[in-house]
Amino acid sequence: NWGILHTENFFQENHRKLEGGDGKFRTLKRLIVLTTCDDDCVAAIACYDIGEFVRCYPNGRLIAKQLGAKDTVMRLINHDNVELQRHALQCVSKIMVQNWAAVH
């Protein structure tokens, strides 16, 4: 369990906060950096959070791609840690889906 901040409900209610007060998406950029962390759990959480941002934020796919999230997370799909692989694959899937609402 990663805590209350890493849930679907949290991101549905707070996804806009990742853009920051200045609109520079510093928190999202930090999450992208955290996917390269040596701590596999931290990297997995960052993948999950990026995926939820992409799913909930209007035009989140494009923003994440422009900031390099897709390429960075794609590298984790072949990681030795199966749990990290799973979260990376889910994140990339969310980035690739054009219309997330149609998937549900």
Short mmCIF file of C-alpha atoms in Angstrom, two decimals:
data_model
loop_
_atom_site.label_atom_id
_atom_site.label_comp_id
_atom_site.label_asym_id
_atom_site.label_seq_id
_atom_site.Cartn_x
_atom_site.Cartn_y
_atom_site.Cartn_z
CA ASN A 1 0.00 0.00 0.00
CA TRP A 2 1.46 3.31 -1.10
CA GLY A 3 -0.82 5.52 0.95
CA ILE A 4 -3.72 7.83 0.32
CA LEU A 5 -1.95 10.01 -2.26
CA HIS A 6 -1.54 7.23 -4.80
CA THR A 7 -5.14 6.36 -5.54
CA GLU A 8 -7.46 6.84 -8.48
CA ASN A 9 -9.73 9.11 -6.40
CA PHE A 10 -6.81 11.30 -5.35
CA PHE A 11 -5.81 11.91 -8.96
CA GLN A 12 -9.37 12.52 -10.12
CA GLU A 13 -9.63 15.28 -7.53
CA ASN A 14 -6.07 16.70 -7.67
CA HIS A 15 -4.63 16.09 -11.16
CA ARG A 16 -4.53 19.82 -11.95
CA LYS A 17 -2.17 20.43 -9.05
CA LEU A 18 0.61 18.72 -10.98
CA GLU A 19 0.72 21.69 -13.35
CA GLY A 20 1.76 23.90 -10.43
CA GLY A 21 0.90 27.51 -9.76
CA ASP A 22 3.08 28.69 -12.63
CA GLY A 23 1.92 26.08 -15.16
CA LYS A 24 5.42 24.64 -15.59
CA PHE A 25 4.52 21.11 -14.42
CA ARG A 26 7.46 20.94 -12.01
CA THR A 27 5.85 18.14 -9.99
CA LEU A 28 5.28 16.09 -13.14
CA LYS A 29 8.88 16.73 -14.23
CA ARG A 30 10.06 15.53 -10.81
CA LEU A 31 7.99 12.36 -11.15
CA ILE A 32 9.64 11.69 -14.51
CA VAL A 33 13.07 12.05 -12.88
CA LEU A 34 11.98 9.71 -10.08
CA THR A 35 11.36 6.93 -12.62
CA THR A 36 15.15 6.73 -12.94
CA CYS A 37 15.61 6.29 -9.18
CA ASP A 38 17.66 3.32 -7.94
CA ASP A 39 14.84 2.50 -5.51
CA ASP A 40 12.50 0.30 -7.55
CA CYS A 41 9.51 1.08 -5.32
CA VAL A 42 9.97 4.83 -5.80
CA ALA A 43 10.28 4.35 -9.58
CA ALA A 44 7.12 2.19 -9.62
CA ILE A 45 5.16 4.79 -7.67
CA ALA A 46 6.36 7.51 -10.04
CA CYS A 47 5.20 5.41 -13.02
CA TYR A 48 1.79 4.95 -11.43
CA ASP A 49 1.46 8.66 -10.66
CA ILE A 50 2.45 9.69 -14.18
CA GLY A 51 -0.07 7.24 -15.62
CA GLU A 52 -2.84 8.62 -13.43
CA PHE A 53 -1.93 12.19 -14.40
CA VAL A 54 -2.11 11.20 -18.07
CA ARG A 55 -5.46 9.52 -17.56
CA CYS A 56 -7.07 12.35 -15.58
CA TYR A 57 -5.52 15.58 -16.90
CA PRO A 58 -6.93 17.12 -20.08
CA ASN A 59 -4.28 16.64 -22.77
CA GLY A 60 -2.10 14.85 -20.21
CA ARG A 61 -0.84 12.41 -22.84
CA LEU A 62 0.69 15.17 -24.94
CA ILE A 63 2.17 16.99 -21.95
CA ALA A 64 3.77 13.80 -20.60
CA LYS A 65 5.17 12.93 -24.03
CA GLN A 66 6.58 16.44 -24.51
CA LEU A 67 8.32 16.21 -21.13
CA GLY A 68 9.90 12.87 -22.06
CA ALA A 69 7.84 10.60 -19.81
CA LYS A 70 7.07 8.01 -22.48
CA ASP A 71 10.69 7.45 -23.49
CA THR A 72 11.92 7.41 -19.90
CA VAL A 73 9.27 4.96 -18.69
CA MET A 74 9.63 2.72 -21.78
CA ARG A 75 13.15 1.87 -20.62
CA LEU A 76 11.68 0.29 -17.49
CA ILE A 77 9.52 -2.24 -19.32
CA ASN A 78 12.47 -4.66 -19.43
CA HIS A 79 13.60 -3.98 -15.85
CA ASP A 80 14.59 -6.94 -13.65
CA ASN A 81 11.94 -6.04 -11.07
CA VAL A 82 8.63 -7.50 -12.27
CA GLU A 83 6.54 -5.07 -10.20
CA LEU A 84 8.36 -2.09 -11.73
CA GLN A 85 7.90 -3.61 -15.19
CA ARG A 86 4.16 -3.88 -14.57
CA HIS A 87 3.81 -0.26 -13.46
CA ALA A 88 5.95 0.95 -16.36
CA LEU A 89 3.84 -1.00 -18.86
CA GLN A 90 0.62 0.35 -17.36
CA CYS A 91 2.00 3.90 -17.48
CA VAL A 92 3.06 3.61 -21.11
CA SER A 93 -0.31 2.07 -21.97
CA LYS A 94 -2.05 5.10 -20.47
CA ILE A 95 0.21 7.41 -22.45
CA MET A 96 -0.58 5.55 -25.67
CA VAL A 97 -4.39 5.33 -25.30
CA GLN A 98 -6.06 8.11 -27.28
CA ASN A 99 -9.42 8.05 -25.50
CA TRP A 100 -9.12 6.64 -21.98
CA ALA A 101 -12.85 7.06 -21.28
CA ALA A 102 -13.65 4.67 -24.14
CA VAL A 103 -11.51 1.94 -22.53
CA HIS A 104 -13.66 1.76 -19.40
#
